[in-house]
Coordinates of C-alpha atoms in Angstrom, one line a residue:
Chain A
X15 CA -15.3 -14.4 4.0
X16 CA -13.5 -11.6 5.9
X17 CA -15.1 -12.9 9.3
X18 CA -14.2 -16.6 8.4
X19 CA -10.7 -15.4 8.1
X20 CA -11.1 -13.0 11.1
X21 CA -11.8 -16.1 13.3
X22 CA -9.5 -18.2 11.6
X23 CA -6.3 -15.5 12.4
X24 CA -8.0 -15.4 16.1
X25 CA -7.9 -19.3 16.5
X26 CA -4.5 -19.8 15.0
X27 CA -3.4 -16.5 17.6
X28 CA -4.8 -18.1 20.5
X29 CA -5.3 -21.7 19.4
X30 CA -1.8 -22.0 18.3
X31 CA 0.0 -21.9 22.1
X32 CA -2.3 -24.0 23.6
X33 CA -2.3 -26.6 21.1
X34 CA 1.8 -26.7 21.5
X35 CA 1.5 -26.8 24.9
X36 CA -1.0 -29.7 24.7
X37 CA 0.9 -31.3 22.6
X38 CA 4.3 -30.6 24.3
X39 CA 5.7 -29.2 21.7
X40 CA 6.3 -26.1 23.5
X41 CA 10.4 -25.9 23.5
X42 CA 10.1 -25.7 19.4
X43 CA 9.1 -22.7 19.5
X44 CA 12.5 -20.7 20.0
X45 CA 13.7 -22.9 17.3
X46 CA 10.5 -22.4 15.3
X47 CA 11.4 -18.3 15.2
X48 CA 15.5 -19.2 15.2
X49 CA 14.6 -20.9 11.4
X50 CA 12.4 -18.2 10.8
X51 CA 14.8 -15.8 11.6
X52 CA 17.4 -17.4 9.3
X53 CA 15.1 -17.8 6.2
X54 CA 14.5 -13.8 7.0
X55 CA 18.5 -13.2 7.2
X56 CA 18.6 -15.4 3.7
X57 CA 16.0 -13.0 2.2
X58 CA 17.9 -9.6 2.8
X59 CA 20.8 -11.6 1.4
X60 CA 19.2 -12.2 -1.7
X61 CA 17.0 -8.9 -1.6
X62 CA 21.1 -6.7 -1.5
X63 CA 21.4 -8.7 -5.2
X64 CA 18.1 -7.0 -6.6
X65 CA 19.5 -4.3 -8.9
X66 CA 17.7 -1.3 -7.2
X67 CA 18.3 0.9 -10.6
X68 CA 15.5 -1.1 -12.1
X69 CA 13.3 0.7 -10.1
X70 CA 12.8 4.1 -10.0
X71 CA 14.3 6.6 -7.5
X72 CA 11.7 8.8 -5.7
X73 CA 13.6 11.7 -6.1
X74 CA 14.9 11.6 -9.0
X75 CA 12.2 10.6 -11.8
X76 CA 13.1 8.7 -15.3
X77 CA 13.4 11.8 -18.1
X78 CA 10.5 9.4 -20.0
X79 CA 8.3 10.4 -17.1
X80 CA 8.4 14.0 -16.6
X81 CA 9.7 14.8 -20.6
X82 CA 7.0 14.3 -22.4
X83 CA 6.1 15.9 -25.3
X84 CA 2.2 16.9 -25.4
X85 CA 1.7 18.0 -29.2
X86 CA -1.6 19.9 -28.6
X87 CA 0.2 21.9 -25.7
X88 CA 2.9 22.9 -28.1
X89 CA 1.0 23.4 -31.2
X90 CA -1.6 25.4 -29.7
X91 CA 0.0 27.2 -26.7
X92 CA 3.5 27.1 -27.4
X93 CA 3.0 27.6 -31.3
X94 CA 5.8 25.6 -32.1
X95 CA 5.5 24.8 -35.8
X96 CA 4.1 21.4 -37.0
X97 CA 6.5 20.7 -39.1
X98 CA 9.0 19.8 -36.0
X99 CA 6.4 17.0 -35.5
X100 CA 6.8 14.9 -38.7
X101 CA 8.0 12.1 -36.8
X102 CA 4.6 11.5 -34.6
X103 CA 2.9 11.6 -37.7
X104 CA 1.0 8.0 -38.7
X105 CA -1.3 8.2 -41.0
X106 CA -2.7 11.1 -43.9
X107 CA -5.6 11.3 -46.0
X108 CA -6.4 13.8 -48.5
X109 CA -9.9 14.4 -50.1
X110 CA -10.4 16.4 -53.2
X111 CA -13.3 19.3 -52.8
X112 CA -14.5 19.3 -56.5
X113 CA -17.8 21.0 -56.6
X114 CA -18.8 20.8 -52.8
X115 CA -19.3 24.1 -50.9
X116 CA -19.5 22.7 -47.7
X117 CA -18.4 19.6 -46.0
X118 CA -19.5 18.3 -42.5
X119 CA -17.4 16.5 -40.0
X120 CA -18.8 13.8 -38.1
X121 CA -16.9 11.2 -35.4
X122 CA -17.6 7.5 -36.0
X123 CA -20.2 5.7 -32.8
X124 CA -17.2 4.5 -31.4
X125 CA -15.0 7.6 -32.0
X126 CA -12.7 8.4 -28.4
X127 CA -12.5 12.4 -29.1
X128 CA -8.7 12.9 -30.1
X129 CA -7.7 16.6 -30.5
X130 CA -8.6 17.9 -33.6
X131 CA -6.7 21.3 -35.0
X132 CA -8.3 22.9 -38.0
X133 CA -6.4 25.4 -40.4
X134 CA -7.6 27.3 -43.5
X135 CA -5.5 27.6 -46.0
X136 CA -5.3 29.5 -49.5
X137 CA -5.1 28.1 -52.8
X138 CA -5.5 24.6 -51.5
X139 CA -7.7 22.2 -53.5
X140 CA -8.3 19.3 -51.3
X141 CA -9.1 18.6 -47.6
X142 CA -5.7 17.1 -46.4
X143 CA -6.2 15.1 -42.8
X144 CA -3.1 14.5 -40.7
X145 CA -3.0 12.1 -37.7
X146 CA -0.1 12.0 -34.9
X147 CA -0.2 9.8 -32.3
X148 CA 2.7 10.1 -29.4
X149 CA 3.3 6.8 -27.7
X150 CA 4.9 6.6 -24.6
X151 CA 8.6 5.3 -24.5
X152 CA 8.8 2.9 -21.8
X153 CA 9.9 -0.6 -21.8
X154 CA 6.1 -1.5 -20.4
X155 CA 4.7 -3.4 -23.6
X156 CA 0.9 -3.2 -23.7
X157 CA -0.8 -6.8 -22.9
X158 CA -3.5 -6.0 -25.5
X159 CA -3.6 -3.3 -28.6
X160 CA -6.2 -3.1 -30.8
X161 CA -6.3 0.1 -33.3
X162 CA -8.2 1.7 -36.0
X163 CA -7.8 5.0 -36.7
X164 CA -10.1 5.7 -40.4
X165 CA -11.4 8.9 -41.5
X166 CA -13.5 8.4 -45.1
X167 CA -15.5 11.2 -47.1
X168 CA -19.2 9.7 -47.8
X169 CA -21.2 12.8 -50.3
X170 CA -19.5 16.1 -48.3
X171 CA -19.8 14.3 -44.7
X172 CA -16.4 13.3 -43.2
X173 CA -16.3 10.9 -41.0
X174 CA -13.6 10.4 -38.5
X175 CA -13.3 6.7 -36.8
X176 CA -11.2 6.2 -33.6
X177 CA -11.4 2.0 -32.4
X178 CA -9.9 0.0 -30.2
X179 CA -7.9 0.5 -27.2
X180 CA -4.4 -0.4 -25.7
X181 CA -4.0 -2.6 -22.0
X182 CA -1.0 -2.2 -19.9
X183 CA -1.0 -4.5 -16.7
X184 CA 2.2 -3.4 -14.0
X185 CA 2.5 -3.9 -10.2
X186 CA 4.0 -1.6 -8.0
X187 CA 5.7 -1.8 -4.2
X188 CA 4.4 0.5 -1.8
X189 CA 6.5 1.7 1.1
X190 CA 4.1 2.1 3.0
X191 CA 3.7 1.8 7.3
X192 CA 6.1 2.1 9.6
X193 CA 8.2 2.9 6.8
X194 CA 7.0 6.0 5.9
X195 CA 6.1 6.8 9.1
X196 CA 8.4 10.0 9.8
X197 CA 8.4 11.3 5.9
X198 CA 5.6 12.2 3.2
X199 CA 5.1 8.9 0.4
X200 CA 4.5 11.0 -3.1
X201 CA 2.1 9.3 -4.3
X202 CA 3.1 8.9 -8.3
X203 CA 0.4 7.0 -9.6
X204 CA -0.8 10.4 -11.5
X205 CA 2.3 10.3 -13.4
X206 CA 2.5 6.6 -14.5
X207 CA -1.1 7.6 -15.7
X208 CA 0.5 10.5 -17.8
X209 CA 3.1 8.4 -18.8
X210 CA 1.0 5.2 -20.0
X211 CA -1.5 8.0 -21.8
X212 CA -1.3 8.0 -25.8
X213 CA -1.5 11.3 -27.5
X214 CA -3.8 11.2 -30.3
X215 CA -4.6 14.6 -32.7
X216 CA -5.6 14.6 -35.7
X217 CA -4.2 18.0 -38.2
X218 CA -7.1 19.0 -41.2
X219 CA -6.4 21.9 -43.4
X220 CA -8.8 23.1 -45.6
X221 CA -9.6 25.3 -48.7
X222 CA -10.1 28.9 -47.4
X223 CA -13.4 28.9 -49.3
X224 CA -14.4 25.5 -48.0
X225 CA -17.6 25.9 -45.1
X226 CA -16.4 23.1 -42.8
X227 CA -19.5 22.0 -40.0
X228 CA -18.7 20.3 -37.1
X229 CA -20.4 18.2 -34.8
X230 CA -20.0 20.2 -31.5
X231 CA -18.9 17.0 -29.3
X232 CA -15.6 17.2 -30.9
X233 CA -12.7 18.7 -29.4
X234 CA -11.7 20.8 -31.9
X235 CA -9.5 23.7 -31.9
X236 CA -9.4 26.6 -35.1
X237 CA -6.2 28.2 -35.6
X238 CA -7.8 30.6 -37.8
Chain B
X28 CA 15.3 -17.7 51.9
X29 CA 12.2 -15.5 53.4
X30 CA 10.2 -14.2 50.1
X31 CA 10.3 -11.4 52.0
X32 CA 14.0 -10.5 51.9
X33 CA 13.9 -11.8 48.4
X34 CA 15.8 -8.6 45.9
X35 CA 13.2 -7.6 43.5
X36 CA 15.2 -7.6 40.8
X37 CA 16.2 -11.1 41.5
X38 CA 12.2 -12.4 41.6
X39 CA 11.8 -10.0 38.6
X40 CA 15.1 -12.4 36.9
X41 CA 13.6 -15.8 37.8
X42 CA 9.7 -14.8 37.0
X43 CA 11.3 -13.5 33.6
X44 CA 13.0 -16.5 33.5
X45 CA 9.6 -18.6 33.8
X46 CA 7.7 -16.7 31.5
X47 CA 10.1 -17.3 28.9
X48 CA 9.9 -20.9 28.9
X49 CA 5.9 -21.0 29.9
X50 CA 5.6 -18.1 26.7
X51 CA 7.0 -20.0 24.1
X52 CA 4.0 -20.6 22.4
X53 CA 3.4 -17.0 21.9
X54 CA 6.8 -17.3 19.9
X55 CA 5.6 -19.9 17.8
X56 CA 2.1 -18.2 17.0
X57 CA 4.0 -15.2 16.0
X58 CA 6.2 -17.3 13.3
X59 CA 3.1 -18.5 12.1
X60 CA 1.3 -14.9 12.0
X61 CA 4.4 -13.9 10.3
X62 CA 4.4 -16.4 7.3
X63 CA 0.0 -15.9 6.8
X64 CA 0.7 -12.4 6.9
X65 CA 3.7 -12.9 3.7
X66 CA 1.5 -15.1 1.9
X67 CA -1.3 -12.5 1.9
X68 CA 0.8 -10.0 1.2
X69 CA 1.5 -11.9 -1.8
X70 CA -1.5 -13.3 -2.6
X71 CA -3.8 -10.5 -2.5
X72 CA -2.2 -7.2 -3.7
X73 CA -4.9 -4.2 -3.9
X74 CA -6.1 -3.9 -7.1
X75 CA -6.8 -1.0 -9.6
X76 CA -7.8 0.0 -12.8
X77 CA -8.2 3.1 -14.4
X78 CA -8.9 3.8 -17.9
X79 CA -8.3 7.0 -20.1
X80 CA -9.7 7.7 -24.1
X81 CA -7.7 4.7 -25.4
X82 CA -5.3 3.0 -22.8
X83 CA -6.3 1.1 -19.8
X84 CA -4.3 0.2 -17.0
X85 CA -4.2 -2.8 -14.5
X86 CA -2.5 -2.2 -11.7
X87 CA -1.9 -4.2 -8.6
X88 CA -0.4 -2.6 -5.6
X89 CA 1.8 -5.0 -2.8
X90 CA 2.2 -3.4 0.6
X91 CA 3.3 -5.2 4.0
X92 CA 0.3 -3.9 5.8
X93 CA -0.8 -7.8 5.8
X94 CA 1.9 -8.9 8.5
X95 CA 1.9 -5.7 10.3
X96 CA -2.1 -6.3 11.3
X97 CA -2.3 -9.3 11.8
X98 CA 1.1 -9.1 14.3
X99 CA -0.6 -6.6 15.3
X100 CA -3.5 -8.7 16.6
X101 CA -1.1 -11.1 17.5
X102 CA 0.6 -8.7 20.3
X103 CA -2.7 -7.2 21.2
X104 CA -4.9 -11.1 22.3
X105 CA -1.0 -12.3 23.8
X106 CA -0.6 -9.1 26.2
X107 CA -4.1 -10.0 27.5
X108 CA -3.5 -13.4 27.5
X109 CA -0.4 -12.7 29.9
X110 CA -3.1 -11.4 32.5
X111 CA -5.9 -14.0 32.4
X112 CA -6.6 -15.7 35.6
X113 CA -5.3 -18.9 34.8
X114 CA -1.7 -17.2 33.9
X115 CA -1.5 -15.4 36.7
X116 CA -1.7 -17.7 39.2
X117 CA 0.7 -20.0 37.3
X118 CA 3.8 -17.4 38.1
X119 CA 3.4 -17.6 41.5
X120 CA 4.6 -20.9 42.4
X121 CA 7.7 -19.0 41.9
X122 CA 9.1 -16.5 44.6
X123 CA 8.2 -12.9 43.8
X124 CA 4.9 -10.9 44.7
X125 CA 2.9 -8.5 42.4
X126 CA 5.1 -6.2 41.3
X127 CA 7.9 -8.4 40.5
X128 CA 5.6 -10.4 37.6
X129 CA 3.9 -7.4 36.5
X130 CA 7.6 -6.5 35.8
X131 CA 8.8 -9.8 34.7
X132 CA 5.7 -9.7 32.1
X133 CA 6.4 -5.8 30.4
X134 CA 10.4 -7.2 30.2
X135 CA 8.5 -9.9 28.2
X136 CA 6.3 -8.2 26.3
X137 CA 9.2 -5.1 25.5
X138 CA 11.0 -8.2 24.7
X139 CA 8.5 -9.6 22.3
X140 CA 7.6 -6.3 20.6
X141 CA 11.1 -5.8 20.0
X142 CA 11.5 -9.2 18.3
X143 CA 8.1 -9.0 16.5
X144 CA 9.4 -5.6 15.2
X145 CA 12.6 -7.2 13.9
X146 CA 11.4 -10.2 12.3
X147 CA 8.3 -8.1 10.9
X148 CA 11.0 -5.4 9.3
X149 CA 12.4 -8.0 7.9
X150 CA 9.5 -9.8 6.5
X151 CA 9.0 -7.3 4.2
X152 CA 12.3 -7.9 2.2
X153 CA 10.9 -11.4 1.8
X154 CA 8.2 -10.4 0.5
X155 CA 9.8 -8.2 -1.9
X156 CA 12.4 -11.0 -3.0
X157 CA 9.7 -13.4 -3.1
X158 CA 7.7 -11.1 -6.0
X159 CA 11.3 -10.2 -8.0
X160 CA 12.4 -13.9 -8.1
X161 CA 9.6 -16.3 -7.7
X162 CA 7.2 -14.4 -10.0
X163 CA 7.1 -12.8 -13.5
X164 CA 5.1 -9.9 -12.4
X165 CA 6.4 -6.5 -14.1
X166 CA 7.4 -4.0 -11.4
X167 CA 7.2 -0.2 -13.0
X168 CA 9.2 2.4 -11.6
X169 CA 8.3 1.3 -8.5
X170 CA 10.2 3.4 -5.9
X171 CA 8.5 1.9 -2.8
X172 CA 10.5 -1.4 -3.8
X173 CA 13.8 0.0 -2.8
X174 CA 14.4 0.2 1.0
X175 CA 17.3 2.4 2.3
X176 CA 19.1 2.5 5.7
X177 CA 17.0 5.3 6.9
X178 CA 14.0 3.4 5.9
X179 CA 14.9 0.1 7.6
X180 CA 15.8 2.3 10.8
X181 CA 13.0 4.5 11.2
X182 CA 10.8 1.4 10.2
X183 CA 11.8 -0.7 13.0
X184 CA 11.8 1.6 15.7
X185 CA 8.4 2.6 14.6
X186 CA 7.2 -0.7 14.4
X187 CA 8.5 -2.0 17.7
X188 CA 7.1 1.1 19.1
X189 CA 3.6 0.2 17.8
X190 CA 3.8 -3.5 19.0
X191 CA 4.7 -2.3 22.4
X192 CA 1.9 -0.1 22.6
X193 CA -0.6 -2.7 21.3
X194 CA 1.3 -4.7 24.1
X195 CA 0.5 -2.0 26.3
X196 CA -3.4 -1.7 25.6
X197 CA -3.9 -5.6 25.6
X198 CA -2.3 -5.6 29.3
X199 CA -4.1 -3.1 30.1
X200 CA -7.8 -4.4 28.9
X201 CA -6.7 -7.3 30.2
X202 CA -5.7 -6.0 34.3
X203 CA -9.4 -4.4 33.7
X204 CA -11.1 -7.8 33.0
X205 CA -9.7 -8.8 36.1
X206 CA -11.6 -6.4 38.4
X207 CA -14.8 -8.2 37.9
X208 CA -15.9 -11.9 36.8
X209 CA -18.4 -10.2 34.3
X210 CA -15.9 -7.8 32.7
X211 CA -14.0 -10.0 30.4
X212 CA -17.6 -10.6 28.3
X213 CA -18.6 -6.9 29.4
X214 CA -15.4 -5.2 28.9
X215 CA -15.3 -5.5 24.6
X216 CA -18.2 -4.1 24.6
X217 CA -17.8 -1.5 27.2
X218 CA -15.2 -0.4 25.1
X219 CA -17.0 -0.8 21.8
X220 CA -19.6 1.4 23.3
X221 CA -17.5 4.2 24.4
X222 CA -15.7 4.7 21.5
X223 CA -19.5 4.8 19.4
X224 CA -20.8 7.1 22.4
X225 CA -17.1 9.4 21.7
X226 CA -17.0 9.4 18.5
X227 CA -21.0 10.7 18.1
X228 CA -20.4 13.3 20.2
X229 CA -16.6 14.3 18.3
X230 CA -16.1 12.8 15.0
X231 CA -12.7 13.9 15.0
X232 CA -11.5 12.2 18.3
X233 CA -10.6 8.7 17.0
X234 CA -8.9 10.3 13.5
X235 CA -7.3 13.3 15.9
X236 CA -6.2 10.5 18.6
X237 CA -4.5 8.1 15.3
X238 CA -3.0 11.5 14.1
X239 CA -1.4 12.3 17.3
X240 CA 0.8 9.2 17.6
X241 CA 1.2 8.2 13.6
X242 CA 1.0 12.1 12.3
X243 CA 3.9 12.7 14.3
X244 CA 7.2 13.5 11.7
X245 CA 9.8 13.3 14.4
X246 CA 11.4 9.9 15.4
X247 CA 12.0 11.5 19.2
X248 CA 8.7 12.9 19.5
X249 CA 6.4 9.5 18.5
X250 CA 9.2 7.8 21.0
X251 CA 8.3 9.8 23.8
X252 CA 4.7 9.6 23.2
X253 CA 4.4 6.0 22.8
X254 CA 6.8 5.2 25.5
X255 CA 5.0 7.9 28.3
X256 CA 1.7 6.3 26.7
X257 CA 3.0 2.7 27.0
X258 CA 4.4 3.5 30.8
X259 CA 0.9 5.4 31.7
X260 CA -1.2 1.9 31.0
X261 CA 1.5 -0.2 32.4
X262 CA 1.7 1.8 35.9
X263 CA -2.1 1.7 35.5
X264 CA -2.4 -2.1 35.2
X265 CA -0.3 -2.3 38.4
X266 CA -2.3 -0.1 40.5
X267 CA -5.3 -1.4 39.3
X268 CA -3.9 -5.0 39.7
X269 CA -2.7 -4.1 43.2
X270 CA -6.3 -3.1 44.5
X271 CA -7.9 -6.5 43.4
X272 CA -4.7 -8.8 44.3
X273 CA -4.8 -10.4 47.5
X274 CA -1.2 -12.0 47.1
X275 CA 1.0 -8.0 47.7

């Protein structure tokens, strides 16, 4: 395909002047590039009515790109308590220990390893299981969300079920040669990747006396 | 009037003259470059895709590159066009000698790169207006989208720059053909050759030898390289072309 259009580009290059010159069509040439010229000059009219605040400056980055807030980071490193986080939460379950010792916690086949902080805590009587999910506030709507997010208690094995997935589709204009031929084009994609990125943990505290096993593939983080 | 008390200048004007009517085509080709190069551009954006635990994203990238190679082709085939036999002997039904149409055809092709610069420049705000008002496709915080004054200027003296230089190879390439009937279907892949043969014994040389003109940060800098570079195949052609012509 790309040597069919390779020759086509080479015949149309050289092909082109003889053909008008066959043809004596020759003198439209000047008027050929004169319309040209004024569909260009029509262009950078229209292109001076494009609102260029829709787009963002490459200086100066949108505060929804570069102020996120990443809940395990501030949980875990920053120790800022969770209780500042109420708003990300989605979704609780609570499952009462009666006579089990010892509970197991398993991820579902599909499961997509979300963060998972667990806390023991005194004179509690029940396995409470917190999820937060951050979202990224853009005006980018997905083209596609599908999510389940289950955790269910089946005889002392807990099982926690991540499904589904989210699609965003967006284009983006590079600069590119000769215009960034004397400066350095930052290359942002890494950020519209953090930006796009959901933030998914999931909060269990459990009775101090409760033996809690977990499946060593999960991401899990003890805070005691 | 003698041709030989003919001003130089004067045979340079008329040949100029000439080659801008007997040229025209070349004009014509490089409209129609120019709007294959925009519909490719918009037509076949790079694609990507790139996935994380639960969020996938599409993207599509637009760049220009499209009409910059292919007017890039365009300038390379016309400035060996321009030395072809057939060409050649064309101009000199006119008064001048040698010299005066080698002149008359760098005016030319400065002239072209500087117009295939412009109109190239300014293909890419078509482009741009094209995908903002003709389609629904969602531009994120795209910074690339917005061109400044600083990027239109160093943009088109870049890319008149890089035209003339193409300009200056092709003529080149093309003087070279001319010193043998067997070098036109020898030369390409003479050339071929040599740069396999270099670039075996130095990897580096062909990325060190792109680096040296498009790594260069400084507008004055690339200007003088590409201009003492453009000047060093153009003053070859001529002496090169002055050995094999019979008609001084």
């Amino acid at each position: 395909m790309s040597l069919f259009f390779t020759i086509l580009i080479l015949l149309v290059i050289i092909g082109f002047p003889f053909l008008l010159r066959r043809l004596q069509l020759s003198r439209f040439g000047y008027w050929l590039l004169g319309g040209y010229f004024i569909l260009l000059i029509a262009s950078v009219v229209a292109y001076t009515f494009i609102p260029t605040e829709e787009f963002a400056d490459e200086e100066e980055l949108p505060t929804e790109m570069t102020n996120r807030i990443y809940l395990v980071h501030e949980i875990l490193d920053q120790g800022v308590p969770l209780e500042e986080f109420e708003q990300y939460k989605k979704k609780e379950w609570e499952f009462p220990v009666g006579t089990e010792e010892s509970f197991s916690l398993y991820a579902g086949p599909d499961y997509q390893f979300p963060v998972i902080i667990i806390k023991r805590v005194e004179d509690q009587e029940a396995i409470h299981v917190d999820y937060y999910e951050v979202t990224p506030e853009i005006d980018v709507e997905p083209v596609h969300e599908e999510g389940e997010v289950t955790v269910y208690n089946h005889s002392g094995e807990l099982t926690i079920e991540v499904l589904g997935y989210k699609l965003y589709r967006f284009n983006s204009m590079e600069k590119g040669f000769p215009f960034n031929q004397f400066e350095e084009e930052e290359d942002h994609s890494w950020i519209y990747y953090d930006v796009f990125d959901d933030e998914r943990m999931f909060y269990i505290t459990i009775p101090a006396d409760i033996e809690l096993n977990v499946d060593p593939d999960m991401d899990v983080h003890w805070l005691n | 009037m003698s041709l030989n008390k003919m001003d130089l200048s004067a045979a340079v004007k008329k040949q100029l003259n000439y080659k801008m009517k007997v040229y025209v085509g070349m004009i014509s080709s490089l409209v129609i470059v120019q709007v294959i190069g925009i519909f490719f551009s918009v037509v076949s954006p790079l694609q990507g895709y790139s996935t994380m635990d639960y969020v996938e994203i599409e993207y599509m990238n637009y760049n220009t590159l499209n009409i910059i190679t292919l007017t890039s082709l365009w300038a390379l085939i016309h400035a060996i066009i321009m030395t072809t036999k057939n060409e050649w002997e064309n101009a000199f039904p006119f008064v001048g000698n040698t010299l005066s149409n080698h002149l008359a055809n760098m005016i030319f092709l400065v002239g072209a790169s500087i117009v295939a610069g412009i109109v190239t420049i300014l293909a890419s705000f078509t482009v741009r207006v094209y995908l903002y008002y003709f389609t629904d496709e969602l531009f994120f915080m795209s910074p690339g989208f917005v061109l400044n004054g600083g990027d239109l200027l160093a943009g088109t003296v870049t890319v008149i720059l890089h035209f003339l230089l193409l300009c200056a190879i092709g003529y080149f390439l093309g003087t070279v053909t001319r010193l043998h009937r067997l070098l036109p279907v020898l030369l390409p892949i003479v050339v071929i050759g040599l740069l396999i043969t270099i670039n075996y014994i130095n990897h580096d040389w062909m990325m060190n030898t792109v680096e040296f003109y498009y790594g260069e940060t400084s507008m004055a800098v690339f200007l003088m390289k590409i201009v003492v570079t453009a000047g060093i195949l153009f003053a070859c052609s001529i002496a090169i072309s002055s050995r094999t012509e019979v008609r001084k």
